[in-house]
PDB file of C-alpha atoms in Angstrom:
ATOM      1  CA  UNK J  49      69.611  42.210  -5.611  1.00  0.00           C
ATOM      2  CA  UNK J  50      72.061  40.826  -3.327  1.00  0.00           C
ATOM      3  CA  UNK J  51      75.722  42.073  -3.799  1.00  0.00           C
ATOM      4  CA  UNK J  52      78.581  40.463  -2.090  1.00  0.00           C
ATOM      5  CA  UNK J  53      82.549  40.312  -1.991  1.00  0.00           C
ATOM      6  CA  UNK J  54      84.227  36.929  -1.727  1.00  0.00           C
ATOM      7  CA  UNK J  55      87.779  35.593  -1.476  1.00  0.00           C
ATOM      8  CA  UNK J  56      90.684  35.805   0.783  1.00  0.00           C
ATOM      9  CA  UNK J  57      91.052  38.999   2.823  1.00  0.00           C
ATOM     10  CA  UNK J  58      92.396  41.875   0.891  1.00  0.00           C
ATOM     11  CA  UNK J  59      91.753  40.056  -2.396  1.00  0.00           C
ATOM     12  CA  UNK J  60      87.907  39.848  -2.442  1.00  0.00           C
ATOM     13  CA  UNK J  61      86.063  39.625  -5.694  1.00  0.00           C
ATOM     14  CA  UNK J  62      82.677  41.113  -6.508  1.00  0.00           C
ATOM     15  CA  UNK J  63      79.683  38.814  -6.563  1.00  0.00           C
ATOM     16  CA  UNK J  64      75.954  38.495  -6.649  1.00  0.00           C
ATOM     17  CA  UNK J  65      73.516  36.042  -5.416  1.00  0.00           C
ATOM     18  CA  UNK J  66      71.364  34.281  -7.833  1.00  0.00           C
ATOM     19  CA  UNK J  67      67.720  33.251  -7.055  1.00  0.00           C
ATOM     20  CA  UNK J  68      68.769  29.828  -5.842  1.00  0.00           C
ATOM     21  CA  UNK J  69      71.323  31.534  -3.361  1.00  0.00           C
ATOM     22  CA  UNK J  70      74.328  30.674  -5.353  1.00  0.00           C
ATOM     23  CA  UNK J  71      77.378  33.169  -5.673  1.00  0.00           C
ATOM     24  CA  UNK J  72      77.745  34.369  -9.301  1.00  0.00           C
ATOM     25  CA  UNK J  73      81.014  36.199 -10.224  1.00  0.00           C
ATOM     26  CA  UNK J  74      80.782  39.770 -11.274  1.00  0.00           C
ATOM     27  CA  UNK J  75      84.539  40.202 -12.052  1.00  0.00           C
ATOM     28  CA  UNK J  76      83.999  40.530 -15.870  1.00  0.00           C
ATOM     29  CA  UNK J  77      81.483  43.509 -15.103  1.00  0.00           C
ATOM     30  CA  UNK J  78      83.007  45.439 -12.268  1.00  0.00           C
ATOM     31  CA  UNK J  79      86.355  45.292 -10.459  1.00  0.00           C
ATOM     32  CA  UNK J  80      84.922  45.569  -7.000  1.00  0.00           C
ATOM     33  CA  UNK J  81      81.846  46.669  -5.120  1.00  0.00           C
ATOM     34  CA  UNK J  82      82.714  50.112  -3.755  1.00  0.00           C
ATOM     35  CA  UNK J  83      81.203  53.704  -3.719  1.00  0.00           C
ATOM     36  CA  UNK J  84      82.017  53.934  -7.406  1.00  0.00           C
ATOM     37  CA  UNK J  85      79.747  50.920  -8.283  1.00  0.00           C
ATOM     38  CA  UNK J  86      76.843  51.588  -5.873  1.00  0.00           C
ATOM     39  CA  UNK J  87      75.543  54.851  -7.631  1.00  0.00           C
ATOM     40  CA  UNK J  88      71.995  54.670  -8.972  1.00  0.00           C
ATOM     41  CA  UNK J  89      73.410  54.259 -12.481  1.00  0.00           C
ATOM     42  CA  UNK J  90      75.814  51.470 -11.329  1.00  0.00           C
ATOM     43  CA  UNK J  91      73.157  49.568  -9.578  1.00  0.00           C
ATOM     44  CA  UNK J  92      70.772  49.900 -12.440  1.00  0.00           C
ATOM     45  CA  UNK J  93      73.519  48.266 -14.666  1.00  0.00           C
ATOM     46  CA  UNK J  94      73.950  45.385 -12.104  1.00  0.00           C
ATOM     47  CA  UNK J  95      70.093  45.047 -11.819  1.00  0.00           C
ATOM     48  CA  UNK J  96      69.681  44.562 -15.505  1.00  0.00           C
ATOM     49  CA  UNK J  97      72.012  41.456 -15.490  1.00  0.00           C
ATOM     50  CA  UNK J  98      70.670  37.943 -15.526  1.00  0.00           C
ATOM     51  CA  UNK J  99      72.531  36.356 -12.599  1.00  0.00           C
ATOM     52  CA  UNK J 100      72.262  32.950 -14.276  1.00  0.00           C
ATOM     53  CA  UNK J 101      74.508  34.233 -17.161  1.00  0.00           C
ATOM     54  CA  UNK J 102      77.423  35.031 -14.788  1.00  0.00           C
ATOM     55  CA  UNK J 103      79.994  32.349 -13.879  1.00  0.00           C
ATOM     56  CA  UNK J 104      79.057  30.177 -10.907  1.00  0.00           C
ATOM     57  CA  UNK J 105      81.461  30.288  -7.910  1.00  0.00           C
ATOM     58  CA  UNK J 106      82.110  26.938  -6.678  1.00  0.00           C
ATOM     59  CA  UNK J 107      82.231  25.712  -3.124  1.00  0.00           C
ATOM     60  CA  UNK J 108      81.751  28.007   0.015  1.00  0.00           C
ATOM     61  CA  UNK J 109      84.364  30.772  -0.207  1.00  0.00           C
ATOM     62  CA  UNK J 110      85.025  33.210   2.556  1.00  0.00           C
ATOM     63  CA  UNK J 111      82.611  36.323   2.404  1.00  0.00           C
ATOM     64  CA  UNK J 112      84.396  39.817   2.891  1.00  0.00           C
ATOM     65  CA  UNK J 113      82.764  42.965   3.948  1.00  0.00           C
ATOM     66  CA  UNK J 114      79.934  43.647   1.506  1.00  0.00           C
ATOM     67  CA  UNK J 115      81.238  46.923   0.615  1.00  0.00           C
ATOM     68  CA  UNK J 116      84.966  47.739   0.022  1.00  0.00           C
ATOM     69  CA  UNK J 117      87.067  50.989   0.110  1.00  0.00           C
ATOM     70  CA  UNK J 118      84.654  52.396   2.705  1.00  0.00           C
ATOM     71  CA  UNK J 119      85.583  56.249   3.290  1.00  0.00           C
ATOM     72  CA  UNK J 120      83.562  56.861   6.396  1.00  0.00           C
ATOM     73  CA  UNK J 121      82.119  54.560   9.019  1.00  0.00           C
ATOM     74  CA  UNK J 122      79.657  56.435  10.880  1.00  0.00           C
ATOM     75  CA  UNK J 123      77.572  55.146  13.875  1.00  0.00           C
ATOM     76  CA  UNK J 124      74.492  56.226  15.664  1.00  0.00           C
ATOM     77  CA  UNK J 125      74.603  55.543  19.295  1.00  0.00           C
ATOM     78  CA  UNK J 126      71.735  54.883  21.826  1.00  0.00           C
ATOM     79  CA  UNK J 127      69.182  54.814  19.015  1.00  0.00           C
ATOM     80  CA  UNK J 128      66.707  52.555  20.717  1.00  0.00           C
ATOM     81  CA  UNK J 129      65.051  53.597  23.958  1.00  0.00           C
ATOM     82  CA  UNK J 130      65.305  50.188  25.583  1.00  0.00           C
ATOM     83  CA  UNK J 131      69.121  50.212  25.057  1.00  0.00           C
ATOM     84  CA  UNK J 132      69.589  53.888  26.316  1.00  0.00           C
ATOM     85  CA  UNK J 133      67.651  52.690  29.464  1.00  0.00           C
ATOM     86  CA  UNK J 134      69.858  49.616  30.010  1.00  0.00           C
ATOM     87  CA  UNK J 135      72.956  51.915  29.508  1.00  0.00           C
ATOM     88  CA  UNK J 136      71.721  54.202  32.314  1.00  0.00           C
ATOM     89  CA  UNK J 137      71.589  57.316  30.169  1.00  0.00           C
ATOM     90  CA  UNK J 138      68.516  59.428  29.065  1.00  0.00           C
ATOM     91  CA  UNK J 139      66.823  58.897  25.873  1.00  0.00           C
ATOM     92  CA  UNK J 140      68.630  60.989  23.189  1.00  0.00           C
ATOM     93  CA  UNK J 141      66.821  64.081  21.859  1.00  0.00           C
ATOM     94  CA  UNK J 142      69.112  64.312  18.825  1.00  0.00           C
ATOM     95  CA  UNK J 143      71.073  61.417  17.167  1.00  0.00           C
ATOM     96  CA  UNK J 144      74.414  60.469  18.989  1.00  0.00           C
ATOM     97  CA  UNK J 145      76.962  60.404  16.220  1.00  0.00           C
ATOM     98  CA  UNK J 146      80.370  58.962  16.331  1.00  0.00           C
ATOM     99  CA  UNK J 147      82.969  57.290  14.021  1.00  0.00           C
ATOM    100  CA  UNK J 148      84.306  53.814  13.972  1.00  0.00           C
ATOM    101  CA  UNK J 149      87.915  53.403  12.050  1.00  0.00           C
ATOM    102  CA  UNK J 150      87.394  51.811   8.795  1.00  0.00           C
ATOM    103  CA  UNK J 151      90.232  49.417   9.718  1.00  0.00           C
ATOM    104  CA  UNK J 152      87.694  47.796  12.068  1.00  0.00           C
ATOM    105  CA  UNK J 153      85.734  46.544   9.033  1.00  0.00           C
ATOM    106  CA  UNK J 154      85.783  42.700   8.562  1.00  0.00           C
ATOM    107  CA  UNK J 155      83.922  39.956   6.910  1.00  0.00           C
ATOM    108  CA  UNK J 156      80.560  38.688   8.254  1.00  0.00           C
ATOM    109  CA  UNK J 157      81.937  35.425   9.446  1.00  0.00           C
ATOM    110  CA  UNK J 158      85.622  36.355  10.223  1.00  0.00           C
ATOM    111  CA  UNK J 159      86.681  35.768  13.870  1.00  0.00           C
ATOM    112  CA  UNK J 160      86.205  38.680  16.348  1.00  0.00           C
ATOM    113  CA  UNK J 161      89.711  39.279  17.944  1.00  0.00           C
ATOM    114  CA  UNK J 162      89.786  40.322  21.510  1.00  0.00           C
ATOM    115  CA  UNK J 163      92.304  43.224  21.816  1.00  0.00           C
ATOM    116  CA  UNK J 164      95.088  42.771  24.192  1.00  0.00           C
ATOM    117  CA  UNK J 165      94.122  43.239  27.807  1.00  0.00           C
ATOM    118  CA  UNK J 166      90.376  43.474  26.902  1.00  0.00           C
ATOM    119  CA  UNK J 167      87.900  42.495  29.629  1.00  0.00           C
ATOM    120  CA  UNK J 168      84.747  44.012  28.405  1.00  0.00           C
ATOM    121  CA  UNK J 169      84.260  43.462  24.767  1.00  0.00           C
ATOM    122  CA  UNK J 170      80.452  43.532  24.104  1.00  0.00           C
ATOM    123  CA  UNK J 171      78.163  42.578  21.102  1.00  0.00           C
ATOM    124  CA  UNK J 172      75.679  44.953  19.305  1.00  0.00           C
ATOM    125  CA  UNK J 173      73.643  43.764  16.424  1.00  0.00           C
ATOM    126  CA  UNK J 174      72.756  46.739  14.082  1.00  0.00           C
ATOM    127  CA  UNK J 175      71.220  47.685  10.829  1.00  0.00           C
ATOM    128  CA  UNK J 176      73.469  49.458   8.501  1.00  0.00           C
ATOM    129  CA  UNK J 177      73.049  51.149   5.144  1.00  0.00           C
ATOM    130  CA  UNK J 178      75.418  52.243   2.387  1.00  0.00           C
ATOM    131  CA  UNK J 179      75.157  55.745   0.665  1.00  0.00           C
ATOM    132  CA  UNK J 180      74.810  55.863  -3.142  1.00  0.00           C
ATOM    133  CA  UNK J 181      75.555  59.368  -4.071  1.00  0.00           C
ATOM    134  CA  UNK J 182      76.914  62.581  -2.544  1.00  0.00           C
ATOM    135  CA  UNK J 183      74.471  63.673   0.182  1.00  0.00           C
ATOM    136  CA  UNK J 184      74.846  67.214   1.861  1.00  0.00           C
ATOM    137  CA  UNK J 185      71.996  69.033   3.544  1.00  0.00           C
ATOM    138  CA  UNK J 186      69.572  66.402   2.358  1.00  0.00           C
ATOM    139  CA  UNK J 187      65.792  66.798   3.038  1.00  0.00           C
ATOM    140  CA  UNK J 188      63.938  64.328   4.940  1.00  0.00           C
ATOM    141  CA  UNK J 189      61.467  63.463   2.193  1.00  0.00           C
ATOM    142  CA  UNK J 190      64.254  62.591  -0.219  1.00  0.00           C
ATOM    143  CA  UNK J 191      66.583  61.181   2.296  1.00  0.00           C
ATOM    144  CA  UNK J 192      65.920  57.333   1.498  1.00  0.00           C
ATOM    145  CA  UNK J 193      66.850  58.197  -2.257  1.00  0.00           C
ATOM    146  CA  UNK J 194      70.467  58.309  -1.246  1.00  0.00           C
ATOM    147  CA  UNK J 195      70.566  54.741   0.069  1.00  0.00           C
ATOM    148  CA  UNK J 196      72.223  52.105  -2.221  1.00  0.00           C
ATOM    149  CA  UNK J 197      71.227  49.206   0.087  1.00  0.00           C
ATOM    150  CA  UNK J 198      71.176  47.763   3.610  1.00  0.00           C
ATOM    151  CA  UNK J 199      73.219  45.219   5.405  1.00  0.00           C
ATOM    152  CA  UNK J 200      74.119  43.846   8.955  1.00  0.00           C
ATOM    153  CA  UNK J 201      76.845  45.550  11.002  1.00  0.00           C
ATOM    154  CA  UNK J 202      78.108  43.879  14.207  1.00  0.00           C
ATOM    155  CA  UNK J 203      79.145  46.862  16.247  1.00  0.00           C
ATOM    156  CA  UNK J 204      81.621  45.138  18.542  1.00  0.00           C
ATOM    157  CA  UNK J 205      82.512  47.436  21.476  1.00  0.00           C
ATOM    158  CA  UNK J 206      85.216  47.292  24.060  1.00  0.00           C
ATOM    159  CA  UNK J 207      83.324  49.100  26.977  1.00  0.00           C
ATOM    160  CA  UNK J 208      86.372  49.901  29.047  1.00  0.00           C
ATOM    161  CA  UNK J 209      88.130  51.508  26.011  1.00  0.00           C
ATOM    162  CA  UNK J 210      84.833  53.299  25.194  1.00  0.00           C
ATOM    163  CA  UNK J 211      83.785  54.516  28.596  1.00  0.00           C
ATOM    164  CA  UNK J 212      86.542  54.451  31.016  1.00  0.00           C
ATOM    165  CA  UNK J 213      89.554  56.190  29.336  1.00  0.00           C
ATOM    166  CA  UNK J 214      87.941  59.661  28.732  1.00  0.00           C
ATOM    167  CA  UNK J 215      87.539  61.129  25.245  1.00  0.00           C
ATOM    168  CA  UNK J 216      85.616  59.741  22.317  1.00  0.00           C
ATOM    169  CA  UNK J 217      83.811  56.399  21.797  1.00  0.00           C
ATOM    170  CA  UNK J 218      85.846  55.703  18.731  1.00  0.00           C
ATOM    171  CA  UNK J 219      88.720  54.075  20.961  1.00  0.00           C
ATOM    172  CA  UNK J 220      86.171  51.333  22.145  1.00  0.00           C
ATOM    173  CA  UNK J 221      84.661  50.853  18.683  1.00  0.00           C
ATOM    174  CA  UNK J 222      87.488  50.614  16.312  1.00  0.00           C
ATOM    175  CA  UNK J 223      89.877  47.626  17.153  1.00  0.00           C
ATOM    176  CA  UNK J 224      90.502  45.245  14.111  1.00  0.00           C
ATOM    177  CA  UNK J 225      87.631  42.929  13.594  1.00  0.00           C
ATOM    178  CA  UNK J 226      85.149  45.166  15.447  1.00  0.00           C
ATOM    179  CA  UNK J 227      83.026  45.978  12.295  1.00  0.00           C
ATOM    180  CA  UNK J 228      81.757  42.853  10.414  1.00  0.00           C
ATOM    181  CA  UNK J 229      79.703  43.932   7.505  1.00  0.00           C
ATOM    182  CA  UNK J 230      77.306  41.520   5.400  1.00  0.00           C
ATOM    183  CA  UNK J 231      76.909  38.909   4.337  1.00  0.00           C
ATOM    184  CA  UNK J 232      75.382  40.900   1.582  1.00  0.00           C
ATOM    185  CA  UNK J 233      74.445  44.361   0.500  1.00  0.00           C
ATOM    186  CA  UNK J 234      70.593  44.216  -0.241  1.00  0.00           C
ATOM    187  CA  UNK J 235      69.730  46.988  -2.740  1.00  0.00           C
ATOM    188  CA  UNK J 236      67.277  49.359  -1.243  1.00  0.00           C
ATOM    189  CA  UNK J 237      64.440  48.526  -3.869  1.00  0.00           C
ATOM    190  CA  UNK J 238      64.129  45.039  -2.262  1.00  0.00           C
ATOM    191  CA  UNK J 239      63.606  46.324   1.357  1.00  0.00           C
ATOM    192  CA  UNK J 240      59.987  47.043   1.356  1.00  0.00           C
ATOM    193  CA  UNK J 241      60.145  48.767   4.739  1.00  0.00           C
ATOM    194  CA  UNK J 242      63.369  49.354   6.450  1.00  0.00           C
ATOM    195  CA  UNK J 243      61.524  50.379   9.715  1.00  0.00           C
ATOM    196  CA  UNK J 244      60.045  47.062  10.076  1.00  0.00           C
ATOM    197  CA  UNK J 245      62.903  44.536  10.243  1.00  0.00           C
ATOM    198  CA  UNK J 246      63.380  41.997  13.035  1.00  0.00           C
ATOM    199  CA  UNK J 247      66.977  42.046  14.492  1.00  0.00           C
ATOM    200  CA  UNK J 248      68.336  39.400  16.783  1.00  0.00           C
ATOM    201  CA  UNK J 249      71.719  38.110  18.336  1.00  0.00           C
ATOM    202  CA  UNK J 250      72.516  34.944  20.029  1.00  0.00           C
ATOM    203  CA  UNK J 251      75.690  34.472  22.442  1.00  0.00           C
ATOM    204  CA  UNK J 252      76.803  30.902  22.841  1.00  0.00           C
ATOM    205  CA  UNK J 253      73.339  29.748  21.616  1.00  0.00           C
ATOM    206  CA  UNK J 254      71.254  31.932  23.859  1.00  0.00           C
ATOM    207  CA  UNK J 255      69.225  34.669  22.474  1.00  0.00           C
ATOM    208  CA  UNK J 256      70.298  38.006  23.939  1.00  0.00           C
ATOM    209  CA  UNK J 257      68.934  40.509  21.608  1.00  0.00           C
ATOM    210  CA  UNK J 258      65.462  40.477  19.896  1.00  0.00           C
ATOM    211  CA  UNK J 259      64.091  43.773  18.459  1.00  0.00           C
ATOM    212  CA  UNK J 260      62.738  45.622  15.510  1.00  0.00           C
ATOM    213  CA  UNK J 261      63.890  48.585  13.519  1.00  0.00           C
ATOM    214  CA  UNK J 262      60.268  49.939  14.100  1.00  0.00           C
ATOM    215  CA  UNK J 263      61.680  50.855  17.557  1.00  0.00           C
ATOM    216  CA  UNK J 264      64.426  53.230  16.509  1.00  0.00           C
ATOM    217  CA  UNK J 265      64.224  56.619  17.964  1.00  0.00           C
ATOM    218  CA  UNK J 266      65.554  58.159  14.834  1.00  0.00           C
ATOM    219  CA  UNK J 267      64.670  56.217  11.595  1.00  0.00           C
ATOM    220  CA  UNK J 268      67.042  55.856   8.719  1.00  0.00           C
ATOM    221  CA  UNK J 269      65.708  58.916   6.787  1.00  0.00           C
ATOM    222  CA  UNK J 270      65.959  61.175   9.721  1.00  0.00           C
ATOM    223  CA  UNK J 271      69.513  59.970  10.339  1.00  0.00           C
ATOM    224  CA  UNK J 272      70.521  60.886   6.783  1.00  0.00           C
ATOM    225  CA  UNK J 273      68.856  64.142   6.871  1.00  0.00           C
ATOM    226  CA  UNK J 274      70.443  65.177  10.245  1.00  0.00           C
ATOM    227  CA  UNK J 275      74.011  63.755   9.706  1.00  0.00           C
ATOM    228  CA  UNK J 276      74.150  65.608   6.215  1.00  0.00           C
ATOM    229  CA  UNK J 277      73.476  68.835   7.948  1.00  0.00           C
ATOM    230  CA  UNK J 278      76.924  68.863   9.468  1.00  0.00           C
ATOM    231  CA  UNK J 279      79.210  67.040   6.868  1.00  0.00           C
ATOM    232  CA  UNK J 280      79.053  65.619   3.424  1.00  0.00           C
ATOM    233  CA  UNK J 281      78.419  61.866   2.920  1.00  0.00           C
ATOM    234  CA  UNK J 282      79.996  60.270  -0.045  1.00  0.00           C
ATOM    235  CA  UNK J 283      79.160  57.248  -2.117  1.00  0.00           C
ATOM    236  CA  UNK J 284      80.186  53.980  -0.323  1.00  0.00           C
ATOM    237  CA  UNK J 285      79.996  55.541   3.293  1.00  0.00           C
ATOM    238  CA  UNK J 286      78.307  53.272   5.678  1.00  0.00           C
ATOM    239  CA  UNK J 287      76.207  54.503   8.495  1.00  0.00           C
ATOM    240  CA  UNK J 288      75.177  51.921  11.232  1.00  0.00           C
ATOM    241  CA  UNK J 289      72.120  52.702  13.224  1.00  0.00           C
ATOM    242  CA  UNK J 290      72.351  51.560  16.664  1.00  0.00           C
ATOM    243  CA  UNK J 291      71.354  48.479  18.658  1.00  0.00           C
ATOM    244  CA  UNK J 292      68.380  47.404  20.637  1.00  0.00           C
ATOM    245  CA  UNK J 293      68.384  46.131  24.306  1.00  0.00           C
ATOM    246  CA  UNK J 294      70.242  43.047  25.244  1.00  0.00           C
ATOM    247  CA  UNK J 295      73.957  43.985  25.238  1.00  0.00           C
ATOM    248  CA  UNK J 296      76.313  42.284  27.820  1.00  0.00           C
ATOM    249  CA  UNK J 297      76.902  45.474  29.604  1.00  0.00           C
ATOM    250  CA  UNK J 298      73.161  45.759  30.387  1.00  0.00           C
ATOM    251  CA  UNK J 299      72.949  42.314  31.938  1.00  0.00           C
ATOM    252  CA  UNK J 300      73.229  41.722  35.741  1.00  0.00           C
ATOM    253  CA  UNK J 301      75.808  40.917  36.151  1.00  0.00           C
ATOM    254  CA  UNK J 302      77.445  42.154  32.928  1.00  0.00           C
ATOM    255  CA  UNK J 303      78.578  39.516  30.661  1.00  0.00           C
ATOM    256  CA  UNK J 304      81.233  39.905  27.978  1.00  0.00           C
ATOM    257  CA  UNK J 305      82.883  38.143  25.050  1.00  0.00           C
ATOM    258  CA  UNK J 306      85.561  35.580  25.898  1.00  0.00           C
ATOM    259  CA  UNK J 307      87.861  33.483  23.733  1.00  0.00           C
ATOM    260  CA  UNK J 308      86.138  30.521  22.436  1.00  0.00           C
ATOM    261  CA  UNK J 309      82.542  32.087  22.480  1.00  0.00           C
ATOM    262  CA  UNK J 310      80.215  31.974  19.433  1.00  0.00           C
ATOM    263  CA  UNK J 311      78.064  34.798  18.238  1.00  0.00           C
ATOM    264  CA  UNK J 312      75.203  34.666  15.708  1.00  0.00           C
ATOM    265  CA  UNK J 313      73.280  37.559  14.595  1.00  0.00           C
ATOM    266  CA  UNK J 314      70.768  38.505  11.781  1.00  0.00           C
ATOM    267  CA  UNK J 315      68.256  40.902  10.409  1.00  0.00           C
ATOM    268  CA  UNK J 316      65.108  39.734   8.490  1.00  0.00           C
ATOM    269  CA  UNK J 317      65.751  39.883   4.530  1.00  0.00           C
ATOM    270  CA  UNK J 318      69.473  40.791   5.080  1.00  0.00           C
ATOM    271  CA  UNK J 319      71.048  37.509   6.118  1.00  0.00           C
ATOM    272  CA  UNK J 320      73.082  36.287   8.986  1.00  0.00           C
ATOM    273  CA  UNK J 321      76.589  36.569  10.591  1.00  0.00           C
ATOM    274  CA  UNK J 322      78.474  33.889  12.534  1.00  0.00           C
ATOM    275  CA  UNK J 323      81.535  34.656  14.495  1.00  0.00           C
ATOM    276  CA  UNK J 324      84.059  32.864  16.687  1.00  0.00           C
ATOM    277  CA  UNK J 325      85.781  34.917  19.427  1.00  0.00           C
ATOM    278  CA  UNK J 326      89.534  34.414  19.766  1.00  0.00           C
ATOM    279  CA  UNK J 327      92.349  36.093  21.912  1.00  0.00           C
ATOM    280  CA  UNK J 328      94.692  38.647  20.408  1.00  0.00           C
ATOM    281  CA  UNK J 329      97.951  37.314  19.181  1.00  0.00           C
TER     282      UNK J 329
END
């Protein structure tokens, strides 16, 4: 089951993809796709629907973030050994946990807006997942039972804000448009092995990142068990799981996003994102 949100920014409606890849409107069934609708019971209700019985959405509307009203957007840093190496830091022995402001969340094909004064805005293709029910002190063996579904997150990062101004990484991770989510939320039952998905990113038509979730240092189940030791995860919370090597910061010389650039990224079975980069203002 592939769930999505479509329509103008801030006015998105809930939808579902049918078997032919057409958008079907869910507005008569649920008001939105949020934490309140991705519980196990809520997903069972949607799974029981015949997509062909739902109204067809004509044309190609804008896709919004695949989950709305996100309470927490949690990120795991340096979760691929090759990315830690290119960043010049030791491989973590525990997950590196930080937050992105939820105001950074945008649609999968919305423009990336360079913040005023940015010179080091970078790309990071990542697997993300959405929590389906309250999770606190969850055991490793049951951790995946708390996942509603998986999606793509582009963890856009302004490196000078992140690394050159002291304090926490959140400053470089949270500008508006720095968290494209989607295009779809793919229900967990349709992802046979989340630790065996290809992940890639192209910058201006050149492949920059090519990896696989099998290379994660801390897999999804371990991330949930670890994070839920320290705080409670709630339905609709999003966790994005780190990026493989190939970011602009790791190139020689470093390469960063500029106005007019194009970025495309994808994960096997989870779709693709396409973004244009534009200047602030």
